[in-house]
Short mmCIF file of C-alpha atoms in Angstrom, two decimals:
data_model
loop_
_atom_site.label_atom_id
_atom_site.label_comp_id
_atom_site.label_asym_id
_atom_site.label_seq_id
_atom_site.Cartn_x
_atom_site.Cartn_y
_atom_site.Cartn_z
CA MET A 33 -30.41 25.74 1.85
CA ALA A 34 -30.72 24.71 5.68
CA THR A 35 -28.14 26.88 7.80
CA MET A 36 -26.39 26.19 11.28
CA SER A 37 -29.21 28.31 12.89
CA ASP A 38 -31.82 26.07 10.78
CA VAL A 39 -30.19 23.54 13.05
CA ALA A 40 -29.74 25.14 16.41
CA ARG A 41 -34.35 26.05 15.86
CA ARG A 42 -34.78 22.14 14.95
CA ALA A 43 -33.07 21.00 17.77
CA GLY A 44 -33.99 23.27 20.37
CA VAL A 45 -30.41 24.34 21.55
CA SER A 46 -27.70 27.34 20.17
CA VAL A 47 -25.47 27.76 17.55
CA ALA A 48 -22.72 27.75 19.76
CA THR A 49 -24.05 24.43 20.59
CA VAL A 50 -24.03 22.54 16.97
CA SER A 51 -20.48 24.45 16.22
CA HIS A 52 -19.32 22.70 19.20
CA VAL A 53 -20.77 19.16 17.77
CA LEU A 54 -19.83 19.81 13.99
CA ASN A 55 -16.26 20.85 15.08
CA GLU A 56 -15.97 18.51 18.19
CA THR A 57 -14.60 21.76 20.48
CA ARG A 58 -15.98 21.11 23.52
CA PRO A 59 -17.83 18.00 25.47
CA VAL A 60 -21.51 18.10 24.66
CA ARG A 61 -23.58 15.80 26.22
CA PRO A 62 -24.95 12.96 24.27
CA ASP A 63 -28.27 13.88 23.79
CA THR A 64 -28.12 16.94 23.17
CA ARG A 65 -25.38 15.34 20.13
CA ARG A 66 -27.65 13.30 19.68
CA ALA A 67 -30.82 15.70 19.01
CA VAL A 68 -28.00 18.57 16.48
CA LEU A 69 -27.32 15.16 14.23
CA GLU A 70 -30.74 14.62 14.27
CA ALA A 71 -31.73 17.70 12.77
CA ILE A 72 -28.75 17.95 10.43
CA ASP A 73 -30.32 14.51 8.67
CA ASP A 74 -33.34 15.90 8.89
CA LEU A 75 -32.14 19.33 7.10
CA GLY A 76 -29.80 17.81 4.75
CA TYR A 77 -27.26 20.53 6.40
CA THR A 78 -23.96 20.38 5.08
CA PRO A 79 -21.49 21.73 7.36
CA ASN A 80 -19.10 24.69 5.45
CA THR A 81 -15.66 22.78 5.30
CA LEU A 82 -13.87 25.95 5.04
CA ALA A 83 -15.44 27.83 7.85
CA ARG A 84 -14.71 24.52 10.12
CA SER A 85 -11.42 24.31 9.40
CA LEU A 86 -10.49 27.60 9.84
CA VAL A 87 -12.46 27.20 13.71
CA THR A 88 -10.15 23.66 14.29
CA ALA A 89 -6.88 24.46 12.20
CA ARG A 90 -8.23 20.87 10.33
CA THR A 91 -9.97 20.21 7.11
CA ARG A 92 -10.38 16.18 8.04
CA SER A 93 -8.65 15.87 4.57
CA ILE A 94 -5.89 13.09 3.87
CA GLY A 95 -3.86 13.49 1.28
CA LEU A 96 -2.70 10.26 -0.25
CA ALA A 97 0.37 9.39 -3.16
CA VAL A 98 1.59 6.20 -4.42
CA SER A 99 3.14 5.07 -7.58
CA ALA A 100 0.92 3.15 -10.74
CA ILE A 101 -2.60 3.68 -9.21
CA SER A 102 -3.54 1.22 -11.86
CA ASN A 103 -1.82 -1.19 -10.56
CA PRO A 104 -4.44 -3.99 -8.57
CA TYR A 105 -2.14 -4.05 -5.48
CA PHE A 106 -2.88 0.14 -5.09
CA THR A 107 -5.72 -0.14 -6.19
CA GLU A 108 -6.76 -1.63 -3.62
CA ILE A 109 -4.76 -0.21 -0.96
CA LEU A 110 -6.43 3.14 -2.57
CA GLN A 111 -9.87 0.84 -1.41
CA GLY A 112 -8.76 -0.15 2.33
CA VAL A 113 -7.28 3.86 2.36
CA GLU A 114 -10.96 4.94 1.16
CA SER A 115 -13.41 3.29 2.78
CA SER A 116 -11.74 3.55 6.46
CA ALA A 117 -11.05 7.52 5.81
CA LEU A 118 -14.96 7.92 4.93
CA ALA A 119 -15.76 5.98 7.90
CA HIS A 120 -13.67 8.35 10.27
CA GLY A 121 -15.28 11.36 8.25
CA TYR A 122 -12.68 12.42 6.18
CA SER A 123 -11.92 13.06 2.22
CA LEU A 124 -8.74 12.21 0.30
CA LEU A 125 -6.71 13.53 -2.10
CA ILE A 126 -4.44 11.53 -4.15
CA ALA A 127 -1.47 11.79 -6.83
CA ASP A 128 0.64 9.91 -8.20
CA PRO A 129 4.53 10.16 -7.25
CA HIS A 130 5.49 7.97 -10.21
CA ASP A 131 8.28 6.67 -8.22
CA ASP A 132 10.21 9.47 -9.03
CA PRO A 133 11.75 11.43 -6.04
CA ALA A 134 11.67 15.04 -7.67
CA HIS A 135 8.27 14.53 -8.21
CA GLU A 136 7.32 12.50 -4.95
CA ARG A 137 8.78 15.87 -2.92
CA THR A 138 6.08 18.34 -5.14
CA VAL A 139 3.12 16.19 -4.90
CA VAL A 140 3.45 16.00 -1.44
CA GLN A 141 4.23 19.60 -0.91
CA LEU A 142 1.14 20.27 -3.18
CA LEU A 143 -0.92 18.01 -0.98
CA HIS A 144 0.18 19.94 1.59
CA GLU A 145 -0.54 22.81 0.47
CA ARG A 146 -3.80 22.30 -0.32
CA ARG A 147 -4.43 21.77 3.72
CA VAL A 148 -4.82 18.18 4.36
CA ASP A 149 -4.71 17.55 8.01
CA GLY A 150 -1.63 14.27 6.48
CA VAL A 151 -0.29 12.13 3.84
CA ILE A 152 -0.15 8.95 3.60
CA VAL A 153 3.21 7.72 0.82
CA ALA A 154 4.50 4.75 -0.59
CA PRO A 155 7.44 6.34 -1.19
CA SER A 156 10.45 6.39 -3.70
CA ALA A 157 13.38 4.25 -3.69
CA GLU A 158 14.81 7.75 -3.13
CA PRO A 159 13.18 9.60 -0.42
CA THR A 160 15.48 11.62 1.22
CA ALA A 161 14.36 14.71 -0.60
CA LEU A 162 10.21 13.61 0.66
CA VAL A 163 11.66 13.27 4.05
CA GLU A 164 13.30 16.46 4.24
CA TYR A 165 10.26 18.50 3.63
CA LEU A 166 7.87 16.46 5.18
CA THR A 167 10.30 16.82 8.54
CA ARG A 168 10.58 20.94 8.47
CA HIS A 169 6.76 21.77 7.92
CA GLU A 170 6.23 19.13 10.81
CA VAL A 171 3.26 16.87 8.30
CA PRO A 172 2.11 14.12 10.01
CA ALA A 173 2.67 11.26 7.69
CA VAL A 174 2.44 7.09 7.70
CA PHE A 175 4.68 5.36 5.28
CA LEU A 176 2.87 2.21 3.53
CA ASP A 177 3.93 -0.44 1.65
CA ARG A 178 7.84 0.60 0.99
CA LEU A 179 9.37 1.25 4.88
CA LEU A 180 11.92 3.68 5.44
CA GLY A 181 14.02 4.51 8.73
CA GLY A 182 12.61 5.21 12.61
CA GLY A 183 10.91 8.46 13.10
CA TYR A 184 7.77 8.02 11.48
CA ASP A 185 5.02 5.05 11.64
CA GLN A 186 4.55 2.81 8.44
CA VAL A 187 2.52 -0.14 7.84
CA CYS A 188 3.68 -2.66 4.95
CA ALA A 189 3.36 -6.64 4.55
CA GLU A 190 5.85 -9.05 5.75
CA ASN A 191 8.34 -9.83 2.59
CA ALA A 192 10.93 -11.83 3.36
CA PHE A 193 8.79 -14.67 5.23
CA HIS A 194 6.76 -15.36 2.43
CA VAL A 195 9.08 -15.12 -0.22
CA GLU A 196 11.24 -17.85 1.43
CA GLN A 197 7.79 -19.65 1.83
CA LEU A 198 8.06 -19.72 -2.09
CA VAL A 199 11.24 -20.68 -2.49
CA LEU A 200 11.48 -24.01 -0.14
CA HIS A 201 7.94 -24.56 -1.74
CA LEU A 202 9.70 -24.61 -5.13
CA ALA A 203 12.68 -26.96 -3.44
CA ASP A 204 10.68 -28.96 -1.85
CA LEU A 205 8.54 -30.03 -5.78
CA GLY A 206 13.40 -30.93 -6.71
CA HIS A 207 13.85 -27.60 -8.36
CA THR A 208 17.44 -26.49 -7.39
CA ARG A 209 17.62 -23.76 -10.07
CA ILE A 210 14.79 -21.16 -8.85
CA GLY A 211 15.21 -17.77 -10.50
CA LEU A 212 13.94 -14.49 -8.88
CA VAL A 213 12.88 -11.79 -10.76
CA ALA A 214 13.28 -8.64 -8.56
CA GLY A 215 11.59 -5.22 -8.01
CA VAL A 216 13.56 -1.61 -8.54
CA PRO A 217 16.53 -1.68 -6.50
CA GLY A 218 16.70 -0.22 -3.21
CA LEU A 219 12.78 -0.27 -2.23
CA SER A 220 12.61 -1.78 0.81
CA THR A 221 10.21 -4.44 -0.54
CA THR A 222 12.96 -5.71 -3.49
CA ILE A 223 15.19 -5.80 -0.22
CA GLU A 224 13.92 -7.99 1.76
CA ARG A 225 12.28 -10.11 -1.03
CA ILE A 226 15.77 -11.12 -1.97
CA ALA A 227 16.78 -11.38 1.60
CA GLY A 228 13.75 -13.81 1.66
CA TYR A 229 14.96 -15.83 -1.90
CA ARG A 230 18.46 -15.99 -0.04
CA ALA A 231 17.02 -16.97 3.21
CA GLY A 232 14.80 -20.21 1.28
CA LEU A 233 17.67 -21.12 -0.67
CA GLU A 234 19.93 -21.44 2.18
CA ARG A 235 17.78 -23.43 4.08
CA ARG A 236 17.50 -25.42 1.50
CA GLY A 237 21.76 -26.01 0.89
CA LEU A 238 21.08 -24.97 -2.61
CA PRO A 239 23.74 -22.22 -3.47
CA PHE A 240 22.98 -18.70 -4.47
CA ARG A 241 23.83 -17.97 -8.17
CA PRO A 242 23.68 -14.52 -9.06
CA GLY A 243 22.51 -15.95 -13.03
CA LEU A 244 19.51 -16.20 -11.56
CA LEU A 245 18.59 -13.25 -10.01
CA ALA A 246 17.28 -10.65 -12.57
CA ASP A 247 16.04 -7.00 -11.87
CA GLY A 248 12.55 -6.79 -13.28
CA HIS A 249 11.81 -2.89 -12.03
CA SER A 250 8.53 -3.59 -10.79
CA GLU A 251 6.78 -3.92 -14.31
CA ALA A 252 5.53 -5.84 -17.04
CA ARG A 253 7.74 -4.41 -19.66
CA GLY A 254 11.15 -4.75 -17.35
CA ALA A 255 10.14 -8.62 -16.24
CA GLN A 256 9.50 -9.26 -19.66
CA ASP A 257 13.35 -8.62 -20.12
CA ALA A 258 14.57 -9.89 -17.12
CA THR A 259 13.35 -13.29 -18.29
CA HIS A 260 14.56 -13.72 -21.45
CA ARG A 261 18.08 -12.94 -19.17
CA LEU A 262 17.39 -15.69 -17.04
CA LEU A 263 16.51 -18.37 -19.65
CA ALA A 264 19.41 -17.28 -22.32
CA ALA A 265 21.50 -18.19 -19.18
CA ALA A 266 24.07 -21.08 -19.61
CA GLU A 267 22.00 -22.82 -16.71
CA PRO A 268 18.81 -21.10 -16.45
CA PRO A 269 16.00 -21.87 -14.05
CA THR A 270 13.12 -24.41 -14.11
CA ALA A 271 11.41 -22.44 -11.58
CA ILE A 272 10.68 -18.72 -11.52
CA ILE A 273 9.56 -16.33 -8.87
CA THR A 274 8.36 -12.70 -9.84
CA ALA A 275 8.12 -10.10 -7.33
CA ASN A 276 4.91 -8.37 -8.20
CA ASN A 277 2.55 -8.87 -9.86
CA ALA A 278 2.90 -6.58 -13.04
CA MET A 279 6.65 -8.53 -13.60
CA THR A 280 4.31 -11.58 -13.30
CA ILE A 281 2.53 -10.97 -17.07
CA GLY A 282 5.78 -9.89 -18.44
CA ALA A 283 7.46 -12.94 -17.46
CA LEU A 284 3.91 -14.73 -19.14
CA ARG A 285 5.00 -13.06 -22.12
CA ALA A 286 8.81 -13.66 -21.97
CA LEU A 287 7.12 -17.60 -21.77
CA ARG A 288 4.86 -17.59 -24.66
CA GLU A 289 7.44 -15.99 -27.13
CA THR A 290 10.11 -18.95 -26.12
CA GLY A 291 7.43 -21.40 -26.43
CA ARG A 292 7.67 -22.87 -22.66
CA GLY A 293 5.00 -23.99 -20.82
CA VAL A 294 3.64 -23.78 -16.94
CA PRO A 295 4.05 -25.32 -15.42
CA ASP A 296 5.81 -28.20 -17.54
CA ASP A 297 8.54 -27.15 -19.03
CA LEU A 298 8.79 -23.64 -16.15
CA ALA A 299 7.46 -23.00 -12.63
CA LEU A 300 6.22 -19.76 -11.91
CA VAL A 301 4.95 -18.70 -8.79
CA CYS A 302 4.33 -14.93 -7.38
CA PHE A 303 4.95 -12.43 -4.70
CA ASP A 304 1.55 -10.93 -5.36
CA ASP A 305 -1.73 -12.56 -5.78
CA PHE A 306 -4.33 -10.18 -8.20
CA SER A 307 -8.16 -11.54 -8.97
CA TRP A 308 -7.38 -13.16 -11.74
CA ALA A 309 -4.91 -15.21 -10.50
CA ASP A 310 -7.06 -18.26 -10.87
CA VAL A 311 -8.28 -17.54 -14.23
CA PHE A 312 -5.11 -18.39 -15.79
CA SER A 313 -4.75 -21.63 -16.93
CA PRO A 314 -2.53 -23.42 -15.14
CA GLY A 315 -3.95 -21.41 -11.26
CA LEU A 316 -0.90 -19.24 -9.94
CA THR A 317 0.38 -19.72 -6.76
CA ALA A 318 0.84 -17.09 -5.40
CA ILE A 319 1.43 -15.19 -2.00
CA SER A 320 -1.42 -12.62 -1.20
CA GLN A 321 -0.98 -9.56 0.56
CA PRO A 322 -3.14 -7.93 2.62
CA SER A 323 -3.88 -5.07 0.39
CA ARG A 324 -7.34 -3.45 1.59
CA GLU A 325 -6.01 -3.76 5.68
CA ILE A 326 -2.68 -1.81 4.83
CA GLY A 327 -4.87 0.75 3.24
CA SER A 328 -7.05 0.77 6.57
CA THR A 329 -4.19 0.27 8.65
CA ALA A 330 -2.12 3.65 7.54
CA VAL A 331 -5.41 5.74 8.45
CA ARG A 332 -5.22 3.74 11.52
CA LEU A 333 -2.26 5.21 11.89
CA LEU A 334 -2.28 8.87 10.90
CA LEU A 335 -5.37 9.37 12.83
CA ASP A 336 -3.68 8.12 15.85
CA ARG A 337 -0.86 10.74 15.16
CA LEU A 338 -3.04 13.52 15.00
CA GLU A 339 -4.28 12.67 17.97
CA ASN A 340 -1.26 12.69 19.49
CA PRO A 341 1.25 13.89 17.88
CA ALA A 342 3.99 13.24 21.01
CA ARG A 343 3.16 9.61 20.67
CA PRO A 344 6.68 7.05 19.75
CA PRO A 345 6.24 6.36 15.72
CA ARG A 346 4.34 2.49 15.14
CA THR A 347 5.94 0.01 12.72
CA VAL A 348 3.01 -2.62 11.49
CA ARG A 349 3.81 -6.02 9.22
CA LEU A 350 0.63 -7.91 8.08
CA PRO A 351 1.39 -11.21 7.40
CA CYS A 352 -0.15 -12.60 4.03
CA THR A 353 -1.75 -15.75 2.59
CA PHE A 354 -0.09 -18.42 0.55
CA VAL A 355 -2.67 -19.22 -2.23
CA HIS A 356 -1.60 -22.72 -3.31
CA ARG A 357 -2.73 -23.35 -7.29
CA THR A 358 -1.21 -25.34 -9.70
CA SER A 359 1.76 -22.89 -11.52
CA CYS A 360 3.97 -24.43 -9.10
CA GLY A 361 3.71 -28.13 -10.79
CA CYS A 362 1.42 -29.51 -8.27
CA ARG A 363 -1.47 -31.73 -9.42
CA PRO A 364 -4.37 -29.77 -8.60
#
């Protein structure tokens, strides 16, 4: 196995110069740096990450804590985080907080104890313990998807505007009773999407009916039950918006169980597109989030924070895309 001394001899430099190139502890001339990197590549030298961390106080690793990693939305975010981290020479440690506040704080502590340089977290609806831990231990952190108050870097999609867009589209097709299957109460995404729903109703002069808003708790079974409740109302909706992709599956199950077809009996649209949405018959009209870009932006914000810990926190909101298919009742 090649050593740092072998690299130094191949490049014609001192061991200290190789160390400076690897650890970025001192500027090195471009031609010298290039010679060292070529020697590393030629010899297949693998740096001792632990030893480097003792020199630089960095492990070049990032902790990622997101719930429901099996959800296609978070899977794509994970891909964005991983590809961006690797491009910058960082490895990734992953944990699932299960949207449980106590477990969330525990897994972030475990990531921190493994000396990650910083963490990227999709926080729960009750993140008090998480924030207290991050603040007390001064852990560099970025929140994604779900926003908290000021003080931390954050990145998410635009929520309210795009749900309003769905409401306006359905209203313009003639629907006056539009239901919403919402996510976990208390999450910023849920709050913002409900706000967009109400704003769309108001813009079209439609009353807000509390009976047409049901909590689906961001998962398929909850949405299935919520859709059954909506359909059992005295005046059931003629169109339904689901607030994420997992809840779309639950809503479709409920519609199948009650013998209702889409869009002939009821229009269905969703916030959160997914890769097989166009396979459904009819194709699902949806809002597509820039999932991978959310993940890569979170990495960029974290690396900027590590480079300049004193800079003001930033909140980045990324636009979504309206994907027009036929589940809304429009012709192909």
